[in-house]
Amino acid sequence: MRLPSSGNPSLVLLFGSFSNYNTSFHYLNFKKLAGKTLFDKIWDAHVVDEIPGGPSVLYIDKHLIHEVTSPQAFAGIEKRGISVARPQNTVATPDHNVPTVDQHLPIKDQLSQFQVNKLTENCEKHGIALYGLNHPFQGIVHVIGPELGITQPGMTMVCGDSHTSTHGAFGSVAFGIGTSEVEMVLATQCILQPKPKKMRINVEGELETGVTAKDIVLYVISKITASGGTGYFIEFAGSAIRNLSMEGRMTVCNMSIESGARGGLIAPDETTFEYVKGREFAPKGEDFDKAVAKWKKLTTDADAVFDKELTFDAADIEPMITYGTNPGMGTKVKGQIPAESEIEASNLKTFSKAMDYMGFSAGDTLVGKEVDFVFVGSCTNGRIEDLRAVANFVKGRKKADNITAWIVPGSKQVEKQANEEGITETLLQAGFKLRQPGCSACLAMNDDKIPTGKLAVATSNRNFEGRQGPGSRTMLASPLTAAAVAVTGKIVDPRTLL
């Protein structure tokens, strides 16, 4: 199916075309074609046109926006004198800059307040659904999409945020875009995009108790490096992946980009369908049954060929933690930082710089190192399953005196559920306090910043220099490992306390 165009499309043409063309690609019939991957089936069904020797013009089913990357995009379309092509296909929420305490009060930071106000203004002007502060659907954009049933199998989804790959857990092609591309999608509901190569990563076998989805993805990235997925879209498969909950699958796909990949996805199955069923914006009744019939066709054909394929044994995966300044610098919690002799010569300079920044040394044992902050939250691990894991672990225990802990729900829905399930009370009794929804300490764009020199164990997705605040030091881990650190005050293998 192709949208009408005159001649070869270009960026200029895109901004003047397609805005009133009433086509939805979400419920296309995915015909059985031999030798196609799941990614191919979704991508090819959404190709509007192809530029010879260049990118595809790809139709986008859902466009998620937030306060940071959208103001310039709205200003761009208004400068061109055009409106949002399909406001009904766009969903907005503030998340990056919002405070996680006293959300009923005006935002103190002027830039943050300006961006949140501009998002409200632009959504009102263009008729876009906005879930603002204190709305029951507000939260981190990659948390609210799935929990509200906005995210569905077979979709193409974009957002001006790297971790849009989260939505691939539902069998969708989802990826982050830049501000100029946000403008392009607002104007045309399409995007110019080169088709990535395809990789499949299989994780086979059963995970040991205490080993989680976060450990799977940290393990994989430690093996393929933070650049091993560059140029690829990754399909995650294998029995260990199929046995994950939807929350676990979202964690894996969320961090796929930390290997350099364009995104990650997992074929939908009964676990997916049950998760989507009954959610606010999911199809209902007979429409849901029809949708599932189509979604069941979203699988990789047995004879499909990937550009690269890797297989890992789940039995080899243990609780993981990072020790450096990119997510590929990870090891088993009970392991050691590699010796310099184990580092490739081309990576030695980066390794040494990371050790200097983190205050660690090659060959160090991590267990027993004292920690200052623990952060549980983000679009990687701020869902109800994550908070349950933390609450179950700390129940009957107390937070260590040397730990400052920020437990941040990913959305108002998660916050509400935590209150109803008694999670909030369990955390309080253990010396923790549940904050309000937002991206929080995942990135230093709001008030939740780790102080200079302090060491934080975080359930988020990036451990770059200064990511959580100028001079802050970050170690990435699972919610279970973070909970264990919070009650002991030091790095510990959570399995020793289960």
mmCIF file of C-alpha atoms in Angstrom, residues 105-481:
data_model
loop_
_atom_site.group_PDB
_atom_site.id
_atom_site.type_symbol
_atom_site.label_atom_id
_atom_site.label_comp_id
_atom_site.label_asym_id
_atom_site.label_seq_id
_atom_site.Cartn_x
_atom_site.Cartn_y
_atom_site.Cartn_z
ATOM 1 C CA LEU A 105 3.128 22.715 43.221
ATOM 2 C CA PRO A 106 4.520 24.804 40.321
ATOM 3 C CA ILE A 107 7.781 23.422 38.891
ATOM 4 C CA LYS A 108 10.678 25.408 40.383
ATOM 5 C CA ASP A 109 13.196 25.012 37.561
ATOM 6 C CA GLN A 110 12.352 27.649 34.956
ATOM 7 C CA LEU A 111 13.495 25.686 31.901
ATOM 8 C CA SER A 112 11.594 22.593 33.017
ATOM 9 C CA GLN A 113 8.476 24.623 33.677
ATOM 10 C CA PHE A 114 8.778 26.310 30.280
ATOM 11 C CA GLN A 115 9.075 22.979 28.435
ATOM 12 C CA VAL A 116 6.163 21.389 30.301
ATOM 13 C CA ASN A 117 4.019 24.484 29.650
ATOM 14 C CA LYS A 118 4.935 24.467 25.946
ATOM 15 C CA LEU A 119 3.922 20.819 25.680
ATOM 16 C CA THR A 120 0.529 21.662 27.170
ATOM 17 C CA GLU A 121 0.129 24.655 24.869
ATOM 18 C CA ASN A 122 1.112 22.746 21.725
ATOM 19 C CA CYS A 123 -1.134 19.786 22.484
ATOM 20 C CA GLU A 124 -4.110 22.039 23.110
ATOM 21 C CA LYS A 125 -3.430 23.943 19.881
ATOM 22 C CA HIS A 126 -3.151 20.808 17.739
ATOM 23 C CA GLY A 127 -5.741 18.566 19.401
ATOM 24 C CA ILE A 128 -3.260 16.004 20.745
ATOM 25 C CA ALA A 129 -4.085 13.772 23.716
ATOM 26 C CA LEU A 130 -1.996 14.939 26.672
ATOM 27 C CA TYR A 131 -1.615 13.209 30.016
ATOM 28 C CA GLY A 132 -0.160 16.043 32.060
ATOM 29 C CA LEU A 133 1.053 16.218 35.641
ATOM 30 C CA ASN A 134 -1.503 14.760 38.084
ATOM 31 C CA HIS A 135 -3.524 13.178 35.269
ATOM 32 C CA PRO A 136 -4.216 9.524 36.209
ATOM 33 C CA PHE A 137 -2.509 8.382 32.972
ATOM 34 C CA GLN A 138 0.655 10.526 33.344
ATOM 35 C CA GLY A 139 4.038 8.852 33.554
ATOM 36 C CA ILE A 140 7.173 7.966 31.666
ATOM 37 C CA VAL A 141 6.201 7.779 28.011
ATOM 38 C CA HIS A 142 7.521 4.225 27.576
ATOM 39 C CA VAL A 143 5.643 3.045 30.655
ATOM 40 C CA ILE A 144 2.252 4.557 29.879
ATOM 41 C CA GLY A 145 2.171 3.391 26.242
ATOM 42 C CA PRO A 146 2.102 -0.309 27.133
ATOM 43 C CA GLU A 147 0.036 -0.059 30.321
ATOM 44 C CA LEU A 148 -2.717 1.912 28.561
ATOM 45 C CA GLY A 149 -2.900 -0.458 25.585
ATOM 46 C CA ILE A 150 -1.619 2.223 23.210
ATOM 47 C CA THR A 151 1.278 -0.071 22.290
ATOM 48 C CA GLN A 152 0.096 -3.055 20.242
ATOM 49 C CA PRO A 153 1.703 -5.781 18.106
ATOM 50 C CA GLY A 154 2.494 -4.989 14.481
ATOM 51 C CA MET A 155 2.776 -1.250 14.958
ATOM 52 C CA THR A 156 5.484 1.152 13.941
ATOM 53 C CA MET A 157 6.157 3.553 16.814
ATOM 54 C CA VAL A 158 8.553 6.449 17.276
ATOM 55 C CA CYS A 159 9.390 8.976 19.950
ATOM 56 C CA GLY A 160 12.054 11.621 20.423
ATOM 57 C CA ASP A 161 13.722 9.405 23.000
ATOM 58 C CA SER A 162 16.299 6.635 22.606
ATOM 59 C CA HIS A 163 14.443 4.051 24.652
ATOM 60 C CA THR A 164 11.410 3.877 22.373
ATOM 61 C CA SER A 165 12.781 0.397 21.669
ATOM 62 C CA THR A 166 10.882 -0.640 24.840
ATOM 63 C CA HIS A 167 7.683 -1.073 22.810
ATOM 64 C CA GLY A 168 9.326 -3.735 20.651
ATOM 65 C CA ALA A 169 8.519 -6.162 23.461
ATOM 66 C CA PHE A 170 5.022 -6.333 21.963
ATOM 67 C CA GLY A 171 6.183 -7.321 18.493
ATOM 68 C CA SER A 172 6.308 -3.790 17.138
ATOM 69 C CA VAL A 173 9.005 -1.878 15.273
ATOM 70 C CA ALA A 174 9.766 0.976 17.662
ATOM 71 C CA PHE A 175 12.757 3.288 17.675
ATOM 72 C CA GLY A 176 13.927 6.669 18.893
ATOM 73 C CA ILE A 177 14.196 9.678 16.604
ATOM 74 C CA GLY A 178 15.747 13.156 16.684
ATOM 75 C CA THR A 179 13.964 16.483 16.974
ATOM 76 C CA SER A 180 13.955 17.161 13.216
ATOM 77 C CA GLU A 181 12.416 13.725 12.713
ATOM 78 C CA VAL A 182 9.784 14.469 15.362
ATOM 79 C CA GLU A 183 8.893 17.463 13.212
ATOM 80 C CA MET A 184 8.732 15.248 10.120
ATOM 81 C CA VAL A 185 6.347 12.778 11.775
ATOM 82 C CA LEU A 186 4.137 15.533 13.184
ATOM 83 C CA ALA A 187 3.826 17.000 9.681
ATOM 84 C CA THR A 188 3.376 13.807 7.643
ATOM 85 C CA GLN A 189 2.901 10.775 9.917
ATOM 86 C CA CYS A 190 5.859 9.346 7.955
ATOM 87 C CA ILE A 191 9.595 9.245 8.409
ATOM 88 C CA LEU A 192 12.592 8.802 6.124
ATOM 89 C CA GLN A 193 14.502 5.836 7.474
ATOM 90 C CA PRO A 194 17.128 3.434 6.090
ATOM 91 C CA LYS A 195 16.256 -0.210 6.733
ATOM 92 C CA PRO A 196 18.588 -1.724 9.351
ATOM 93 C CA LYS A 197 20.235 -5.126 9.132
ATOM 94 C CA LYS A 198 18.706 -7.935 11.163
ATOM 95 C CA MET A 199 20.158 -9.821 14.110
ATOM 96 C CA ARG A 200 18.620 -12.548 16.231
ATOM 97 C CA ILE A 201 19.807 -13.171 19.775
ATOM 98 C CA ASN A 202 18.603 -16.428 21.297
ATOM 99 C CA VAL A 203 18.730 -17.045 25.043
ATOM 100 C CA GLU A 204 17.968 -20.696 25.733
ATOM 101 C CA GLY A 205 17.312 -22.529 29.003
ATOM 102 C CA GLU A 206 16.069 -21.620 32.473
ATOM 103 C CA LEU A 207 17.232 -18.728 34.594
ATOM 104 C CA GLU A 208 18.420 -19.418 38.117
ATOM 105 C CA THR A 209 16.387 -17.957 40.997
ATOM 106 C CA GLY A 210 17.470 -14.370 41.553
ATOM 107 C CA VAL A 211 18.409 -13.825 37.906
ATOM 108 C CA THR A 212 16.146 -11.401 36.046
ATOM 109 C CA ALA A 213 15.468 -9.876 32.649
ATOM 110 C CA LYS A 214 17.806 -6.986 33.505
ATOM 111 C CA ASP A 215 20.580 -9.505 34.118
ATOM 112 C CA ILE A 216 19.886 -11.113 30.730
ATOM 113 C CA VAL A 217 20.295 -7.881 28.813
ATOM 114 C CA LEU A 218 23.313 -6.670 30.823
ATOM 115 C CA TYR A 219 24.923 -10.062 30.212
ATOM 116 C CA VAL A 220 24.238 -9.922 26.469
ATOM 117 C CA ILE A 221 25.604 -6.384 26.161
ATOM 118 C CA SER A 222 28.709 -7.342 28.146
ATOM 119 C CA LYS A 223 29.319 -10.110 25.601
ATOM 120 C CA ILE A 224 28.640 -8.209 22.357
ATOM 121 C CA THR A 225 29.835 -4.797 23.693
ATOM 122 C CA ALA A 226 28.131 -1.425 23.602
ATOM 123 C CA SER A 227 28.681 -1.244 19.842
ATOM 124 C CA GLY A 228 27.988 -4.867 18.911
ATOM 125 C CA GLY A 229 24.459 -4.133 17.712
ATOM 126 C CA THR A 230 25.308 -1.099 15.608
ATOM 127 C CA GLY A 231 23.418 -1.100 12.321
ATOM 128 C CA TYR A 232 21.041 -3.879 13.402
ATOM 129 C CA PHE A 233 17.501 -4.325 14.635
ATOM 130 C CA ILE A 234 17.585 -7.207 17.119
ATOM 131 C CA GLU A 235 14.949 -9.895 17.532
ATOM 132 C CA PHE A 236 15.229 -11.553 20.943
ATOM 133 C CA ALA A 237 14.145 -15.192 20.993
ATOM 134 C CA GLY A 238 14.678 -18.481 22.784
ATOM 135 C CA SER A 239 13.000 -20.209 25.720
ATOM 136 C CA ALA A 240 14.408 -17.851 28.374
ATOM 137 C CA ILE A 241 12.943 -14.862 26.504
ATOM 138 C CA ARG A 242 9.586 -16.556 25.949
ATOM 139 C CA ASN A 243 9.345 -17.306 29.677
ATOM 140 C CA LEU A 244 9.705 -13.644 30.630
ATOM 141 C CA SER A 245 6.735 -11.536 31.683
ATOM 142 C CA MET A 246 5.833 -8.556 29.511
ATOM 143 C CA GLU A 247 7.596 -6.296 32.021
ATOM 144 C CA GLY A 248 10.733 -8.405 31.649
ATOM 145 C CA ARG A 249 10.502 -8.322 27.864
ATOM 146 C CA MET A 250 10.180 -4.541 27.964
ATOM 147 C CA THR A 251 13.371 -4.330 30.037
ATOM 148 C CA VAL A 252 15.262 -6.399 27.457
ATOM 149 C CA CYS A 253 14.009 -4.412 24.457
ATOM 150 C CA ASN A 254 14.477 -1.127 26.298
ATOM 151 C CA MET A 255 18.214 -1.765 26.634
ATOM 152 C CA SER A 256 18.724 -3.221 23.162
ATOM 153 C CA ILE A 257 19.902 0.194 22.008
ATOM 154 C CA GLU A 258 22.665 0.138 24.621
ATOM 155 C CA SER A 259 24.401 -2.362 22.354
ATOM 156 C CA GLY A 260 24.249 0.231 19.570
ATOM 157 C CA ALA A 261 21.233 -1.415 17.911
ATOM 158 C CA ARG A 262 18.455 0.608 16.267
ATOM 159 C CA GLY A 263 15.943 -1.282 18.361
ATOM 160 C CA GLY A 264 14.812 -4.655 19.618
ATOM 161 C CA LEU A 265 11.647 -6.704 19.364
ATOM 162 C CA ILE A 266 10.102 -9.965 20.551
ATOM 163 C CA ALA A 267 7.433 -11.957 18.734
ATOM 164 C CA PRO A 268 3.998 -11.580 20.362
ATOM 165 C CA ASP A 269 2.396 -14.621 21.965
ATOM 166 C CA GLU A 270 -0.306 -15.472 24.516
ATOM 167 C CA THR A 271 1.636 -13.597 27.209
ATOM 168 C CA THR A 272 1.450 -10.497 25.008
ATOM 169 C CA PHE A 273 -2.226 -10.873 24.171
ATOM 170 C CA GLU A 274 -3.212 -11.378 27.822
ATOM 171 C CA TYR A 275 -1.268 -8.280 28.830
ATOM 172 C CA VAL A 276 -2.937 -6.097 26.180
ATOM 173 C CA LYS A 277 -6.456 -7.448 26.744
ATOM 174 C CA GLY A 278 -8.781 -5.096 28.593
ATOM 175 C CA ARG A 279 -6.415 -2.131 28.698
ATOM 176 C CA GLU A 280 -7.791 1.370 28.193
ATOM 177 C CA PHE A 281 -7.042 1.793 24.482
ATOM 178 C CA ALA A 282 -6.802 -1.849 23.409
ATOM 179 C CA PRO A 283 -9.413 -3.265 21.020
ATOM 180 C CA LYS A 284 -12.459 -4.634 22.832
ATOM 181 C CA GLY A 285 -14.723 -7.644 22.321
ATOM 182 C CA GLU A 286 -14.911 -8.917 18.754
ATOM 183 C CA ASP A 287 -12.381 -6.314 17.628
ATOM 184 C CA PHE A 288 -9.843 -7.733 20.073
ATOM 185 C CA ASP A 289 -10.403 -11.268 18.760
ATOM 186 C CA LYS A 290 -9.875 -10.051 15.195
ATOM 187 C CA ALA A 291 -6.736 -8.197 16.240
ATOM 188 C CA VAL A 292 -5.286 -11.286 17.945
ATOM 189 C CA ALA A 293 -5.933 -13.336 14.808
ATOM 190 C CA LYS A 294 -3.738 -10.867 12.904
ATOM 191 C CA TRP A 295 -1.145 -10.575 15.667
ATOM 192 C CA LYS A 296 -0.619 -14.329 15.673
ATOM 193 C CA LYS A 297 0.821 -14.009 12.166
ATOM 194 C CA LEU A 298 3.618 -11.818 13.524
ATOM 195 C CA THR A 299 6.345 -14.422 13.707
ATOM 196 C CA THR A 300 9.644 -14.982 11.956
ATOM 197 C CA ASP A 301 9.371 -17.614 9.238
ATOM 198 C CA ALA A 302 11.320 -20.811 9.828
ATOM 199 C CA ASP A 303 13.388 -20.261 6.690
ATOM 200 C CA ALA A 304 14.097 -16.569 7.341
ATOM 201 C CA VAL A 305 17.754 -15.594 7.318
ATOM 202 C CA PHE A 306 19.316 -13.040 9.658
ATOM 203 C CA ASP A 307 22.423 -11.036 8.903
ATOM 204 C CA LYS A 308 23.779 -12.200 12.247
ATOM 205 C CA GLU A 309 22.635 -14.706 14.856
ATOM 206 C CA LEU A 310 23.931 -15.389 18.371
ATOM 207 C CA THR A 311 22.883 -17.883 21.029
ATOM 208 C CA PHE A 312 23.512 -17.720 24.778
ATOM 209 C CA ASP A 313 22.883 -20.255 27.547
ATOM 210 C CA ALA A 314 20.651 -18.941 30.340
ATOM 211 C CA ALA A 315 22.530 -21.133 32.816
ATOM 212 C CA ASP A 316 25.614 -18.934 32.332
ATOM 213 C CA ILE A 317 23.766 -15.780 33.409
ATOM 214 C CA GLU A 318 24.072 -14.569 36.993
ATOM 215 C CA PRO A 319 23.112 -11.281 38.675
ATOM 216 C CA MET A 320 24.985 -8.587 36.739
ATOM 217 C CA ILE A 321 26.323 -5.127 37.487
ATOM 218 C CA THR A 322 28.288 -2.554 35.512
ATOM 219 C CA TYR A 323 31.660 -1.250 36.667
ATOM 220 C CA GLY A 324 32.541 1.316 33.978
ATOM 221 C CA THR A 325 31.081 4.163 31.967
ATOM 222 C CA ASN A 326 29.083 2.368 29.282
ATOM 223 C CA PRO A 327 26.545 -0.454 29.630
ATOM 224 C CA GLY A 328 28.900 -2.912 27.922
ATOM 225 C CA MET A 329 31.291 -2.694 30.854
ATOM 226 C CA GLY A 330 29.456 -5.251 32.963
ATOM 227 C CA THR A 331 30.277 -8.352 34.954
ATOM 228 C CA LYS A 332 28.739 -10.787 37.413
ATOM 229 C CA VAL A 333 28.086 -9.158 40.777
ATOM 230 C CA LYS A 334 30.289 -11.742 42.469
ATOM 231 C CA GLY A 335 32.916 -11.374 39.757
ATOM 232 C CA GLN A 336 35.823 -9.036 39.282
ATOM 233 C CA ILE A 337 36.630 -6.087 37.073
ATOM 234 C CA PRO A 338 38.779 -7.463 34.214
ATOM 235 C CA ALA A 339 42.543 -7.237 34.443
ATOM 236 C CA GLU A 340 44.207 -4.948 31.882
ATOM 237 C CA SER A 341 45.595 -8.047 30.166
ATOM 238 C CA GLU A 342 41.989 -9.083 29.387
ATOM 239 C CA ILE A 343 41.166 -5.816 27.641
ATOM 240 C CA GLU A 344 41.759 -5.428 23.917
ATOM 241 C CA ALA A 345 44.533 -2.958 23.136
ATOM 242 C CA SER A 346 42.113 -0.705 21.225
ATOM 243 C CA ASN A 347 39.902 -0.416 24.325
ATOM 244 C CA LEU A 348 42.604 0.112 26.953
ATOM 245 C CA LYS A 349 42.442 3.906 26.885
ATOM 246 C CA THR A 350 38.649 3.883 27.368
ATOM 247 C CA PHE A 351 38.953 1.251 30.100
ATOM 248 C CA SER A 352 41.611 3.220 31.999
ATOM 249 C CA LYS A 353 39.609 6.440 31.724
ATOM 250 C CA ALA A 354 36.523 4.637 33.047
ATOM 251 C CA MET A 355 38.464 3.190 35.998
ATOM 252 C CA ASP A 356 39.805 6.640 36.886
ATOM 253 C CA TYR A 357 36.317 8.148 36.726
ATOM 254 C CA MET A 358 34.676 5.364 38.762
ATOM 255 C CA GLY A 359 37.491 5.204 41.316
ATOM 256 C CA PHE A 360 37.989 1.504 40.648
ATOM 257 C CA SER A 361 41.007 -0.532 39.576
ATOM 258 C CA ALA A 362 41.485 -3.400 37.145
ATOM 259 C CA GLY A 363 41.008 -6.714 38.927
ATOM 260 C CA ASP A 364 38.893 -5.247 41.743
ATOM 261 C CA THR A 365 36.299 -7.442 43.409
ATOM 262 C CA LEU A 366 32.954 -5.636 43.456
ATOM 263 C CA VAL A 367 31.230 -7.421 46.345
ATOM 264 C CA GLY A 368 31.648 -5.376 49.497
ATOM 265 C CA LYS A 369 32.177 -1.974 47.865
ATOM 266 C CA GLU A 370 30.179 0.664 49.738
ATOM 267 C CA VAL A 371 27.430 2.532 47.881
ATOM 268 C CA ASP A 372 25.842 5.930 48.588
ATOM 269 C CA PHE A 373 22.634 6.005 46.533
ATOM 270 C CA VAL A 374 20.145 3.462 45.190
ATOM 271 C CA PHE A 375 17.742 4.440 42.410
ATOM 272 C CA VAL A 376 14.857 2.164 41.411
ATOM 273 C CA GLY A 377 12.819 3.472 38.502
ATOM 274 C CA SER A 378 13.038 4.644 34.854
ATOM 275 C CA CYS A 379 11.503 3.284 31.650
ATOM 276 C CA THR A 380 13.757 0.245 32.123
ATOM 277 C CA ASN A 381 12.628 -0.816 35.586
ATOM 278 C CA GLY A 382 9.895 1.471 36.918
ATOM 279 C CA ARG A 383 6.932 -0.870 36.414
ATOM 280 C CA ILE A 384 4.746 -2.548 39.018
ATOM 281 C CA GLU A 385 6.625 -5.853 38.707
ATOM 282 C CA ASP A 386 9.861 -4.024 39.564
ATOM 283 C CA LEU A 387 8.370 -2.378 42.637
ATOM 284 C CA ARG A 388 6.922 -5.700 43.740
ATOM 285 C CA ALA A 389 10.362 -7.299 43.520
ATOM 286 C CA VAL A 390 11.887 -4.551 45.668
ATOM 287 C CA ALA A 391 9.049 -4.604 48.226
ATOM 288 C CA ASN A 392 9.156 -8.396 48.550
ATOM 289 C CA PHE A 393 12.901 -8.276 49.141
ATOM 290 C CA VAL A 394 12.971 -5.456 51.716
ATOM 291 C CA LYS A 395 9.940 -6.680 53.667
ATOM 292 C CA GLY A 396 11.074 -7.325 57.238
ATOM 293 C CA ARG A 397 14.398 -5.601 56.566
ATOM 294 C CA LYS A 398 15.622 -2.018 56.962
ATOM 295 C CA LYS A 399 17.392 0.372 54.617
ATOM 296 C CA ALA A 400 21.078 0.735 55.435
ATOM 297 C CA ASP A 401 21.958 4.019 57.156
ATOM 298 C CA ASN A 402 24.550 4.981 54.534
ATOM 299 C CA ILE A 403 22.061 4.657 51.651
ATOM 300 C CA THR A 404 19.900 7.387 50.168
ATOM 301 C CA ALA A 405 17.205 5.572 48.190
ATOM 302 C CA TRP A 406 14.894 6.937 45.536
ATOM 303 C CA ILE A 407 12.085 4.554 44.589
ATOM 304 C CA VAL A 408 10.208 6.107 41.677
ATOM 305 C CA PRO A 409 7.120 4.600 39.997
ATOM 306 C CA GLY A 410 7.054 4.831 36.216
ATOM 307 C CA SER A 411 3.521 6.196 36.083
ATOM 308 C CA LYS A 412 0.495 7.299 38.067
ATOM 309 C CA GLN A 413 -1.049 3.921 37.313
ATOM 310 C CA VAL A 414 1.965 2.163 38.847
ATOM 311 C CA GLU A 415 1.845 4.524 41.838
ATOM 312 C CA LYS A 416 -1.869 3.767 42.340
ATOM 313 C CA GLN A 417 -1.297 0.029 42.095
ATOM 314 C CA ALA A 418 1.616 0.203 44.549
ATOM 315 C CA ASN A 419 -0.636 1.942 47.046
ATOM 316 C CA GLU A 420 -3.452 -0.579 46.563
ATOM 317 C CA GLU A 421 -1.152 -3.592 46.890
ATOM 318 C CA GLY A 422 0.495 -2.366 50.080
ATOM 319 C CA ILE A 423 3.866 -1.867 48.384
ATOM 320 C CA THR A 424 4.049 1.760 49.514
ATOM 321 C CA GLU A 425 3.457 0.747 53.140
ATOM 322 C CA THR A 426 6.021 -2.085 52.949
ATOM 323 C CA LEU A 427 8.606 0.351 51.635
ATOM 324 C CA LEU A 428 7.822 2.858 54.390
ATOM 325 C CA GLN A 429 8.241 0.230 57.100
ATOM 326 C CA ALA A 430 11.638 -0.650 55.639
ATOM 327 C CA GLY A 431 12.762 2.985 55.658
ATOM 328 C CA PHE A 432 12.006 3.843 52.034
ATOM 329 C CA LYS A 433 9.609 6.367 50.536
ATOM 330 C CA LEU A 434 7.829 6.046 47.207
ATOM 331 C CA ARG A 435 8.281 9.205 45.157
ATOM 332 C CA GLN A 436 6.013 10.491 42.359
ATOM 333 C CA PRO A 437 6.227 9.406 38.687
ATOM 334 C CA GLY A 438 8.876 10.678 36.302
ATOM 335 C CA CYS A 439 12.206 9.857 34.694
ATOM 336 C CA SER A 440 13.874 11.018 37.915
ATOM 337 C CA ALA A 441 17.534 10.082 38.444
ATOM 338 C CA CYS A 442 17.859 8.181 35.186
ATOM 339 C CA LEU A 443 19.226 11.416 33.735
ATOM 340 C CA ALA A 444 20.229 14.765 35.172
ATOM 341 C CA MET A 445 17.360 16.811 33.703
ATOM 342 C CA ASN A 446 15.330 17.272 36.885
ATOM 343 C CA ASP A 447 15.962 17.771 40.604
ATOM 344 C CA ASP A 448 16.867 14.119 41.270
ATOM 345 C CA LYS A 449 20.625 14.309 40.747
ATOM 346 C CA ILE A 450 23.304 12.105 42.305
ATOM 347 C CA PRO A 451 25.890 14.415 43.945
ATOM 348 C CA THR A 452 29.427 14.680 42.592
ATOM 349 C CA GLY A 453 31.615 11.742 43.528
ATOM 350 C CA LYS A 454 28.802 9.677 45.035
ATOM 351 C CA LEU A 455 28.304 6.071 43.904
ATOM 352 C CA ALA A 456 24.816 4.975 42.864
ATOM 353 C CA VAL A 457 23.400 1.581 41.997
ATOM 354 C CA ALA A 458 20.609 2.271 39.502
ATOM 355 C CA THR A 459 18.001 0.207 37.703
ATOM 356 C CA SER A 460 18.094 2.611 34.749
ATOM 357 C CA ASN A 461 19.850 2.120 31.420
ATOM 358 C CA ARG A 462 22.942 4.307 31.098
ATOM 359 C CA ASN A 463 26.060 4.716 33.222
ATOM 360 C CA PHE A 464 27.837 7.405 31.195
ATOM 361 C CA GLU A 465 29.988 10.000 32.942
ATOM 362 C CA GLY A 466 27.681 12.501 34.613
ATOM 363 C CA ARG A 467 24.526 10.756 33.400
ATOM 364 C CA GLN A 468 22.874 10.991 36.832
ATOM 365 C CA GLY A 469 24.455 14.317 37.735
ATOM 366 C CA PRO A 470 27.804 16.072 37.218
ATOM 367 C CA GLY A 471 30.564 13.851 38.592
ATOM 368 C CA SER A 472 28.152 11.128 39.679
ATOM 369 C CA ARG A 473 29.188 7.476 39.401
ATOM 370 C CA THR A 474 26.626 4.903 38.247
ATOM 371 C CA MET A 475 26.473 1.113 38.405
ATOM 372 C CA LEU A 476 23.560 -0.488 36.533
ATOM 373 C CA ALA A 477 21.792 -3.495 38.038
ATOM 374 C CA SER A 478 18.415 -5.206 38.418
ATOM 375 C CA PRO A 479 15.754 -4.092 40.922
ATOM 376 C CA LEU A 480 16.536 -7.201 42.990
ATOM 377 C CA THR A 481 20.239 -6.389 43.172
#
